Short mmCIF file of C-alpha atoms in Angstrom, two decimals:
data_model
loop_
_atom_site.label_atom_id
_atom_site.label_comp_id
_atom_site.label_asym_id
_atom_site.label_seq_id
_atom_site.Cartn_x
_atom_site.Cartn_y
_atom_site.Cartn_z
CA MET X 1 -12.20 -42.44 21.13
CA ALA X 2 -15.23 -44.71 20.85
CA GLU X 3 -18.33 -42.88 22.03
CA GLU X 4 -20.72 -44.85 24.15
CA VAL X 5 -24.20 -43.34 24.37
CA LYS X 6 -27.04 -45.05 26.19
CA LEU X 7 -30.55 -43.80 26.77
CA TYR X 8 -32.73 -45.27 29.53
CA GLY X 9 -36.33 -44.40 28.75
CA THR X 10 -39.88 -45.54 28.20
CA TRP X 11 -41.78 -45.65 24.92
CA SER X 12 -44.73 -43.62 26.18
CA SER X 13 -42.88 -40.81 27.96
CA PRO X 14 -42.65 -37.44 26.18
CA PHE X 15 -39.54 -36.67 28.27
CA SER X 16 -37.82 -39.82 27.02
CA ARG X 17 -38.95 -39.36 23.40
CA ARG X 18 -37.55 -35.81 23.26
CA ILE X 19 -34.06 -37.17 24.02
CA GLU X 20 -34.38 -39.74 21.22
CA LEU X 21 -35.35 -36.90 18.90
CA ALA X 22 -32.37 -34.74 19.86
CA LEU X 23 -29.93 -37.62 19.37
CA LYS X 24 -31.49 -38.51 16.00
CA LEU X 25 -31.45 -34.86 14.87
CA LYS X 26 -27.72 -34.81 15.49
CA GLY X 27 -27.13 -38.25 14.00
CA VAL X 28 -25.70 -39.61 17.25
CA PRO X 29 -25.77 -43.42 17.42
CA PHE X 30 -27.11 -44.65 20.77
CA GLU X 31 -28.24 -47.75 22.56
CA TYR X 32 -31.80 -47.51 23.84
CA ILE X 33 -32.85 -49.39 26.97
CA GLU X 34 -36.59 -49.66 27.64
CA GLU X 35 -37.32 -49.43 31.37
CA ASP X 36 -40.20 -51.10 33.15
CA LEU X 37 -41.13 -48.43 35.69
CA SER X 38 -42.86 -50.96 37.93
CA ASN X 39 -39.57 -52.86 38.09
CA LYS X 40 -36.73 -50.41 37.66
CA SER X 41 -33.39 -51.82 36.59
CA PRO X 42 -30.37 -51.70 38.93
CA GLU X 43 -28.65 -49.58 36.27
CA LEU X 44 -31.37 -46.92 36.34
CA LEU X 45 -31.24 -46.79 40.14
CA LYS X 46 -27.45 -46.52 39.97
CA TYR X 47 -27.48 -43.79 37.31
CA ASN X 48 -30.30 -41.71 38.83
CA PRO X 49 -30.30 -42.42 42.57
CA VAL X 50 -31.79 -39.00 43.41
CA HIS X 51 -35.03 -39.19 41.37
CA LYS X 52 -35.01 -42.80 40.10
CA LYS X 53 -36.69 -41.59 36.91
CA ILE X 54 -36.26 -41.79 33.17
CA PRO X 55 -34.88 -40.46 30.91
CA VAL X 56 -31.24 -40.88 31.84
CA LEU X 57 -28.49 -40.40 29.28
CA VAL X 58 -25.24 -42.22 29.94
CA HIS X 59 -22.32 -40.86 27.91
CA ASN X 60 -19.09 -42.79 28.24
CA SER X 61 -20.35 -44.19 31.55
CA LYS X 62 -21.27 -40.75 32.94
CA PRO X 63 -25.00 -40.28 33.69
CA ILE X 64 -27.10 -37.17 33.13
CA ALA X 65 -30.71 -36.90 34.32
CA GLU X 66 -33.62 -34.43 33.82
CA SER X 67 -34.69 -34.10 30.19
CA GLN X 68 -33.97 -30.38 29.71
CA VAL X 69 -30.54 -30.76 31.33
CA ILE X 70 -29.87 -33.71 28.99
CA LEU X 71 -30.98 -31.71 25.92
CA GLU X 72 -28.57 -28.88 26.76
CA TYR X 73 -25.76 -31.39 27.34
CA ILE X 74 -26.40 -33.08 23.98
CA ASP X 75 -26.36 -29.67 22.28
CA GLU X 76 -23.02 -28.79 23.85
CA ILE X 77 -21.29 -32.10 23.05
CA TRP X 78 -22.57 -32.51 19.48
CA ASN X 79 -22.47 -29.13 17.74
CA ASN X 80 -24.17 -29.99 14.45
CA ASN X 81 -27.85 -29.07 13.94
CA PRO X 82 -27.90 -26.79 16.99
CA ILE X 83 -30.92 -26.99 19.27
CA LEU X 84 -30.36 -23.82 21.30
CA PRO X 85 -29.58 -20.43 19.75
CA GLN X 86 -26.12 -18.86 20.21
CA ASP X 87 -27.32 -15.44 21.32
CA PRO X 88 -27.69 -15.18 25.14
CA TYR X 89 -31.04 -13.35 24.95
CA GLN X 90 -32.50 -15.96 22.55
CA ARG X 91 -31.16 -18.75 24.75
CA ALA X 92 -32.79 -17.24 27.82
CA MET X 93 -36.12 -16.97 25.94
CA ALA X 94 -35.87 -20.59 24.77
CA ARG X 95 -35.14 -21.79 28.31
CA PHE X 96 -38.04 -19.68 29.65
CA TRP X 97 -40.64 -21.20 27.29
CA ALA X 98 -39.34 -24.73 27.75
CA LYS X 99 -39.60 -24.32 31.55
CA PHE X 100 -43.08 -22.82 31.15
CA ILE X 101 -44.27 -25.85 29.19
CA ASP X 102 -42.87 -28.48 31.56
CA GLU X 103 -43.64 -26.69 34.83
CA LYS X 104 -46.89 -24.86 34.09
CA ALA X 105 -48.68 -26.10 30.98
CA LEU X 106 -48.32 -29.79 31.78
CA ALA X 107 -49.52 -29.41 35.38
CA THR X 108 -52.48 -27.24 34.37
CA ARG X 109 -53.45 -29.66 31.63
CA MET X 110 -53.42 -32.58 34.09
CA LYS X 111 -55.59 -30.65 36.55
CA ALA X 112 -57.99 -29.64 33.78
CA ASN X 113 -58.34 -33.25 32.69
CA PHE X 114 -59.52 -34.43 36.10
CA ALA X 115 -61.17 -31.41 37.68
CA GLU X 116 -64.94 -31.12 37.94
CA GLY X 117 -67.54 -28.40 38.09
CA LYS X 118 -66.44 -24.88 38.94
CA GLU X 119 -62.82 -25.94 39.45
CA ARG X 120 -62.76 -27.40 35.96
CA GLU X 121 -63.97 -24.11 34.50
CA LEU X 122 -61.28 -22.14 36.30
CA VAL X 123 -58.44 -24.51 35.47
CA THR X 124 -59.53 -24.74 31.82
CA GLU X 125 -59.48 -20.93 31.63
CA GLU X 126 -55.95 -20.97 33.08
CA PHE X 127 -54.96 -23.56 30.47
CA PHE X 128 -56.36 -21.37 27.66
CA GLN X 129 -54.35 -18.38 28.91
CA GLN X 130 -51.20 -20.47 28.99
CA MET X 131 -51.76 -21.79 25.46
CA LYS X 132 -52.36 -18.24 24.26
CA PHE X 133 -49.04 -17.13 25.72
CA LEU X 134 -47.33 -20.04 23.98
CA GLU X 135 -49.10 -19.37 20.71
CA ASN X 136 -48.03 -15.73 20.76
CA GLU X 137 -44.42 -16.85 20.94
CA LEU X 138 -44.69 -18.32 17.45
CA ASN X 139 -45.24 -14.79 16.17
CA GLY X 140 -45.32 -15.59 12.45
CA LYS X 141 -42.51 -18.14 12.60
CA ASP X 142 -42.87 -21.70 11.31
CA PHE X 143 -41.36 -23.07 14.49
CA PHE X 144 -40.43 -21.71 17.93
CA GLY X 145 -36.83 -22.18 16.79
CA GLY X 146 -37.44 -20.13 13.62
CA GLU X 147 -37.09 -21.87 10.28
CA THR X 148 -36.09 -25.18 11.83
CA ILE X 149 -37.11 -26.88 15.07
CA GLY X 150 -35.23 -25.97 18.22
CA PHE X 151 -35.24 -26.44 21.99
CA VAL X 152 -38.76 -25.15 22.58
CA ASP X 153 -40.21 -27.14 19.67
CA ILE X 154 -38.63 -30.35 20.96
CA VAL X 155 -40.02 -29.75 24.47
CA ALA X 156 -43.40 -28.61 23.08
CA ILE X 157 -43.96 -31.88 21.22
CA VAL X 158 -45.77 -32.93 24.39
CA VAL X 159 -48.35 -30.25 23.48
CA ALA X 160 -48.43 -31.29 19.81
CA ILE X 161 -48.89 -35.01 20.35
CA TRP X 162 -49.73 -35.86 23.97
CA PHE X 163 -52.32 -33.13 24.61
CA PRO X 164 -54.57 -33.90 21.59
CA LEU X 165 -54.29 -37.65 22.23
CA THR X 166 -55.33 -37.38 25.89
CA GLN X 167 -58.17 -35.12 24.83
CA GLU X 168 -59.34 -37.75 22.35
CA VAL X 169 -59.35 -40.41 25.06
CA LEU X 170 -61.28 -38.18 27.46
CA GLY X 171 -63.76 -37.22 24.74
CA VAL X 172 -63.38 -33.49 25.39
CA GLU X 173 -62.67 -30.72 22.95
CA THR X 174 -61.09 -27.84 24.79
CA PHE X 175 -57.77 -27.59 22.98
CA THR X 176 -59.04 -26.87 19.44
CA GLU X 177 -57.83 -25.40 16.18
CA GLU X 178 -60.67 -22.92 16.39
CA LYS X 179 -59.30 -21.47 19.62
CA PHE X 180 -55.60 -21.81 18.73
CA PRO X 181 -55.24 -21.62 14.93
CA VAL X 182 -51.57 -20.60 15.03
CA LEU X 183 -50.61 -23.33 17.48
CA PHE X 184 -52.46 -25.96 15.45
CA LYS X 185 -50.69 -24.79 12.29
CA TRP X 186 -47.41 -25.39 14.17
CA ILE X 187 -48.67 -28.83 15.28
CA ARG X 188 -49.36 -29.76 11.66
CA LYS X 189 -45.92 -28.55 10.53
CA ILE X 190 -44.00 -30.30 13.27
CA THR X 191 -45.84 -33.60 12.92
CA GLU X 192 -45.00 -33.63 9.21
CA ILE X 193 -41.29 -33.92 10.00
CA ASP X 194 -40.00 -37.48 9.46
CA VAL X 195 -37.63 -37.62 12.40
CA VAL X 196 -40.36 -36.31 14.75
CA ASN X 197 -42.63 -39.12 13.61
CA GLU X 198 -39.86 -41.66 14.05
CA CYS X 199 -39.69 -40.64 17.68
CA ARG X 200 -43.37 -40.65 18.63
CA PRO X 201 -45.21 -43.52 20.31
CA PRO X 202 -47.19 -45.64 17.83
CA ARG X 203 -50.72 -44.22 17.84
CA GLU X 204 -52.89 -47.26 18.61
CA LYS X 205 -50.57 -48.49 21.34
CA HIS X 206 -50.41 -44.96 22.78
CA LEU X 207 -54.21 -44.54 22.77
CA ALA X 208 -54.68 -47.83 24.58
CA TYR X 209 -52.03 -46.93 27.12
CA VAL X 210 -53.45 -43.48 27.91
CA LYS X 211 -56.95 -44.94 28.17
CA ALA X 212 -55.79 -47.54 30.67
CA ARG X 213 -53.90 -44.95 32.71
CA ILE X 214 -56.83 -42.56 32.89
CA GLU X 215 -59.16 -45.36 33.89
CA GLY X 216 -56.67 -46.38 36.53
CA LEU X 217 -56.41 -42.82 37.90
CA LYS X 218 -60.19 -42.37 37.93
CA SER X 219 -60.83 -45.57 39.87
CA ALA X 220 -57.98 -44.77 42.26
CA SER X 221 -59.59 -41.46 43.19
CA LYS X 222 -62.95 -43.04 44.04
CA MET Q 1 -23.15 0.97 24.40
CA ALA Q 2 -25.05 1.86 27.55
CA ASN Q 3 -25.46 -1.12 29.80
CA GLU Q 4 -28.67 -0.50 31.67
CA VAL Q 5 -29.47 -3.14 34.27
CA VAL Q 6 -32.55 -3.05 36.51
CA LEU Q 7 -33.58 -5.71 39.02
CA LEU Q 8 -37.20 -6.00 40.16
CA ASP Q 9 -37.03 -7.87 43.43
CA PHE Q 10 -38.38 -8.41 46.96
CA TRP Q 11 -35.86 -8.20 49.78
CA PRO Q 12 -36.38 -11.64 51.46
CA SER Q 13 -36.77 -13.59 48.21
CA MET Q 14 -34.16 -16.34 47.98
CA PHE Q 15 -34.63 -16.31 44.21
CA GLY Q 16 -33.94 -12.59 44.05
CA ILE Q 17 -30.89 -12.99 46.29
CA ARG Q 18 -29.45 -15.44 43.74
CA VAL Q 19 -29.52 -12.74 41.11
CA ARG Q 20 -28.06 -10.13 43.47
CA ILE Q 21 -25.12 -12.43 44.25
CA ALA Q 22 -24.55 -13.19 40.55
CA LEU Q 23 -24.54 -9.49 39.62
CA ALA Q 24 -22.17 -8.72 42.50
CA GLU Q 25 -19.81 -11.55 41.52
CA LYS Q 26 -19.60 -10.03 38.04
CA GLY Q 27 -19.24 -6.46 39.34
CA VAL Q 28 -22.32 -5.32 37.39
CA LYS Q 29 -23.84 -1.99 38.40
CA TYR Q 30 -27.62 -2.09 38.52
CA GLU Q 31 -30.69 -0.31 39.78
CA TYR Q 32 -32.56 -2.25 42.46
CA LYS Q 33 -36.33 -1.78 42.57
CA GLU Q 34 -38.21 -3.15 45.56
CA GLU Q 35 -41.63 -4.62 44.69
CA ASP Q 36 -44.62 -4.69 47.00
CA LEU Q 37 -45.98 -8.14 46.18
CA LYS Q 38 -49.46 -7.18 47.43
CA ASN Q 39 -49.44 -4.27 44.99
CA LYS Q 40 -47.33 -5.24 42.00
CA SER Q 41 -46.01 -2.40 39.88
CA PRO Q 42 -47.19 -1.89 36.28
CA LEU Q 43 -43.54 -2.39 35.28
CA LEU Q 44 -43.43 -5.87 36.84
CA LEU Q 45 -46.73 -6.87 35.23
CA GLN Q 46 -45.47 -5.60 31.89
CA MET Q 47 -42.06 -7.28 32.15
CA ASN Q 48 -43.34 -10.62 33.48
CA PRO Q 49 -46.91 -10.99 32.20
CA VAL Q 50 -46.72 -14.79 32.25
CA HIS Q 51 -45.82 -15.35 35.91
CA LYS Q 52 -46.10 -11.84 37.44
CA LYS Q 53 -43.27 -12.76 39.79
CA ILE Q 54 -39.93 -11.44 40.93
CA PRO Q 55 -37.04 -11.51 40.32
CA VAL Q 56 -37.04 -9.90 36.89
CA LEU Q 57 -33.81 -8.65 35.38
CA ILE Q 58 -34.22 -5.91 32.80
CA HIS Q 59 -31.12 -5.55 30.60
CA ASN Q 60 -31.22 -2.70 28.10
CA GLY Q 61 -35.01 -2.80 28.23
CA ARG Q 62 -35.35 -6.58 27.74
CA PRO Q 63 -36.81 -8.65 30.58
CA PHE Q 64 -35.44 -11.94 31.92
CA CYS Q 65 -37.48 -14.07 34.31
CA GLU Q 66 -36.94 -17.20 36.43
CA SER Q 67 -33.83 -17.03 38.61
CA PRO Q 68 -31.87 -19.99 37.11
CA ILE Q 69 -32.44 -18.55 33.64
CA ILE Q 70 -31.43 -15.04 34.78
CA VAL Q 71 -28.24 -16.31 36.45
CA GLN Q 72 -27.21 -18.32 33.37
CA TYR Q 73 -27.86 -15.25 31.20
CA ILE Q 74 -25.70 -13.10 33.49
CA ASP Q 75 -22.94 -15.73 33.29
CA GLU Q 76 -23.12 -15.77 29.48
CA VAL Q 77 -23.17 -12.01 28.97
CA TRP Q 78 -20.56 -10.99 31.58
CA LYS Q 79 -18.33 -13.89 30.73
CA ASP Q 80 -14.95 -12.26 31.31
CA LYS Q 81 -15.21 -12.26 35.07
CA ALA Q 82 -15.96 -14.80 37.84
CA PRO Q 83 -17.39 -17.73 35.84
CA LEU Q 84 -20.42 -19.11 37.65
CA LEU Q 85 -21.07 -22.28 35.68
CA PRO Q 86 -18.29 -24.82 35.08
CA SER Q 87 -16.61 -24.82 31.67
CA ASP Q 88 -16.83 -28.60 31.23
CA PRO Q 89 -20.16 -29.69 29.65
CA TYR Q 90 -20.61 -32.66 31.98
CA GLN Q 91 -19.93 -30.55 35.10
CA ARG Q 92 -22.30 -27.93 33.70
CA ALA Q 93 -25.02 -30.56 33.32
CA GLN Q 94 -24.45 -31.67 36.91
CA ALA Q 95 -24.69 -28.06 38.13
CA ARG Q 96 -27.98 -27.58 36.26
CA PHE Q 97 -29.27 -30.87 37.68
CA TRP Q 98 -28.57 -29.81 41.26
CA VAL Q 99 -30.16 -26.37 40.89
CA ASP Q 100 -33.22 -28.11 39.44
CA PHE Q 101 -33.19 -30.47 42.46
CA ILE Q 102 -32.97 -27.53 44.87
CA ASP Q 103 -35.86 -25.78 43.15
CA LYS Q 104 -38.03 -28.89 43.14
CA LYS Q 105 -37.34 -29.97 46.71
CA MET Q 106 -36.12 -27.20 49.04
CA TYR Q 107 -38.70 -24.47 48.60
CA ASP Q 108 -41.88 -26.51 49.05
CA SER Q 109 -40.72 -28.59 52.01
CA LEU Q 110 -39.30 -25.49 53.70
CA ARG Q 111 -42.40 -23.42 53.11
CA LYS Q 112 -44.45 -26.07 54.85
CA THR Q 113 -42.26 -25.86 57.96
CA TRP Q 114 -43.64 -22.39 58.64
CA THR Q 115 -47.08 -22.51 57.01
CA THR Q 116 -48.34 -25.73 58.60
CA LYS Q 117 -48.71 -27.32 62.02
CA GLY Q 118 -48.80 -30.76 63.58
CA GLU Q 119 -48.37 -33.84 61.39
CA GLU Q 120 -48.01 -31.89 58.16
CA GLN Q 121 -45.22 -29.82 59.67
CA GLU Q 122 -43.44 -32.95 60.97
CA ALA Q 123 -43.57 -34.50 57.50
CA ALA Q 124 -42.16 -31.31 55.99
CA LYS Q 125 -39.29 -31.26 58.49
CA LYS Q 126 -38.45 -34.87 57.68
CA GLU Q 127 -38.44 -34.12 53.95
CA PHE Q 128 -36.27 -31.06 54.49
CA PHE Q 129 -33.63 -33.03 56.37
CA GLU Q 130 -33.62 -35.70 53.65
CA VAL Q 131 -32.97 -32.97 51.09
CA LEU Q 132 -30.12 -31.54 53.17
CA LYS Q 133 -28.57 -34.98 53.63
CA THR Q 134 -28.68 -35.53 49.86
CA LEU Q 135 -27.03 -32.17 49.30
CA GLU Q 136 -24.38 -32.92 51.93
CA GLY Q 137 -23.65 -36.17 50.10
CA GLN Q 138 -23.22 -34.28 46.85
CA LEU Q 139 -20.92 -31.72 48.49
CA GLY Q 140 -18.70 -34.47 49.89
CA ASP Q 141 -15.29 -33.17 50.89
CA LYS Q 142 -15.31 -30.27 48.46
CA PRO Q 143 -15.27 -26.75 49.88
CA PHE Q 144 -18.08 -25.74 47.49
CA PHE Q 145 -20.58 -27.53 45.26
CA GLY Q 146 -18.60 -26.01 42.40
CA GLY Q 147 -15.39 -27.69 43.68
CA ASP Q 148 -12.63 -25.36 44.79
CA ASN Q 149 -14.60 -22.34 43.64
CA PHE Q 150 -17.94 -20.84 44.64
CA GLY Q 151 -20.31 -21.31 41.70
CA TYR Q 152 -23.80 -21.66 40.30
CA VAL Q 153 -25.05 -24.34 42.71
CA ASP Q 154 -23.59 -22.57 45.74
CA LEU Q 155 -25.16 -19.24 44.83
CA SER Q 156 -28.50 -20.92 44.11
CA LEU Q 157 -28.58 -22.64 47.50
CA ILE Q 158 -27.03 -20.15 49.95
CA PRO Q 159 -29.93 -17.64 49.81
CA PHE Q 160 -32.14 -20.16 51.62
CA TYR Q 161 -29.89 -19.68 54.67
CA CYS Q 162 -31.40 -16.30 55.57
CA TRP Q 163 -34.67 -18.18 56.10
CA PHE Q 164 -33.17 -20.84 58.39
CA TYR Q 165 -33.72 -18.85 61.60
CA THR Q 166 -37.41 -18.69 60.62
CA TYR Q 167 -37.66 -22.40 59.76
CA GLU Q 168 -35.81 -23.45 62.90
CA THR Q 169 -37.92 -21.23 65.16
CA CYS Q 170 -41.30 -22.17 63.64
CA GLY Q 171 -40.41 -25.81 63.17
CA LYS Q 172 -38.48 -26.17 66.42
CA PHE Q 173 -35.40 -27.81 64.96
CA ASN Q 174 -31.72 -27.06 64.59
CA VAL Q 175 -29.98 -27.53 61.27
CA GLU Q 176 -26.42 -27.42 62.60
CA ALA Q 177 -27.12 -30.29 65.02
CA GLU Q 178 -28.44 -32.52 62.21
CA CYS Q 179 -26.28 -31.32 59.31
CA PRO Q 180 -23.02 -29.81 60.55
CA LYS Q 181 -21.33 -30.25 57.15
CA PHE Q 182 -24.04 -28.17 55.56
CA ILE Q 183 -23.58 -25.36 58.06
CA ALA Q 184 -19.81 -25.52 57.57
CA TRP Q 185 -20.45 -24.92 53.86
CA VAL Q 186 -22.80 -22.04 54.75
CA LYS Q 187 -20.05 -20.41 56.81
CA ARG Q 188 -17.57 -20.73 53.94
CA CYS Q 189 -20.06 -19.02 51.61
CA LEU Q 190 -20.71 -16.23 54.11
CA GLN Q 191 -17.01 -15.40 54.06
CA ARG Q 192 -17.53 -14.11 50.53
CA GLU Q 193 -18.32 -10.41 50.52
CA THR Q 194 -20.83 -10.78 47.68
CA VAL Q 195 -22.81 -13.34 49.69
CA ALA Q 196 -22.56 -11.59 53.06
CA LYS Q 197 -23.83 -8.35 51.52
CA ALA Q 198 -26.68 -9.98 49.58
CA LEU Q 199 -28.22 -12.01 52.40
CA PRO Q 200 -30.62 -10.10 54.66
CA ASP Q 201 -30.42 -10.70 58.40
CA GLY Q 202 -32.22 -13.91 59.44
CA LYS Q 203 -34.02 -12.19 62.32
CA LYS Q 204 -35.39 -9.53 59.97
CA VAL Q 205 -36.81 -12.30 57.78
CA PHE Q 206 -38.36 -13.89 60.89
CA GLU Q 207 -40.09 -10.62 61.87
CA PHE Q 208 -41.54 -10.38 58.39
CA VAL Q 209 -42.70 -14.01 58.47
CA SER Q 210 -44.17 -13.66 61.96
CA ALA Q 211 -46.50 -10.98 60.67
CA MET Q 212 -47.58 -13.28 57.84
CA ARG Q 213 -48.07 -16.26 60.18
CA THR Q 214 -50.33 -14.13 62.36
CA ASN Q 215 -52.42 -13.37 59.31
CA LEU Q 216 -52.54 -17.07 58.47
CA GLY Q 217 -53.75 -17.81 62.01
CA LEU Q 218 -50.69 -19.81 62.90
CA GLU Q 219 -49.55 -17.75 65.91
#
């Protein structure tokens, strides 16, 4: 049967890019539709009426939303180059760290970027603790997935690419190799992988975009 | 091999109740350890250093945290009995989506119905009813979110029911009047022994919350 795979996403979203990566890792051909979030398409609203967000994967006309749910679905439908481990304990650990990144690390990082004074100190300390926990998970391995990238690595690309880039735009240096040598070694390894680089936003365009967004957020809060 | 299962939990926690229902559905024997959240045990801090929260399932010495992750683990390990997640990958994805929705939307809006007053409380009530209406829409004419059978979404949602007496009393609203379909689903779930046994009495939860509200200066 002809497989029809469509991905509704945006070029700058780490959640969207991780789906592209998973599909490319498994060699799944797909049609990509770039969404304008200020003018969402009727299709997006039809396929994700609950959250109205990207990414949405549509497989043979059936929609799936929420990036981690989509990743697990992709892994179950296309068995080659597995993303999640087989062992239930390892799967639970992978899900735990992926949830930790998306629910804790991202939120803390955002707060740390915009907080001031004493609050900034406290939130930055929280961020350091979280990054230490994550770093400890690598535990001598090349990747969170072991010898090859897996579920946690794919989710953690937001840490590898988006965190340093935002930092560069803000002109701060809190997330450094000095503080997190093991994590930065992982960042170097993962950003050397061709398919990872195929699925990242182009640097100059990304820098300009993040700069504009931060400026927008700063003036909105005044 | 010895199958040693310990659950670190707190009696009114809806997240802990999820795990209790899952273990009961699978007929797993376990040791229940009640945590005092104002004085967390060294075991809890050791088993969940990242979040320091309950529930934590300890299986043969290895800890599992975060209720959706624990329930999926239980389903994968004790797979010969009472499947909790659907077998079809697309249905499984939908089940995961809805539990994620519940976790993102129910808890926060509900918490505000008893921790806030005035305009903030009214906004929380409105949000809560919108969430329920969305869930009712998803349930449709099915007996359970899982279809004909009680499953992952049902067990993730039903624990909130033991808090409804509290929400309704503090927020001065009535769920059955607004969402009768939802309450009909609740009643179907409560007919299951595993659910009826796992849910604490709503009035007991209210007594516990009343004490907390007094401390928060809301009574």
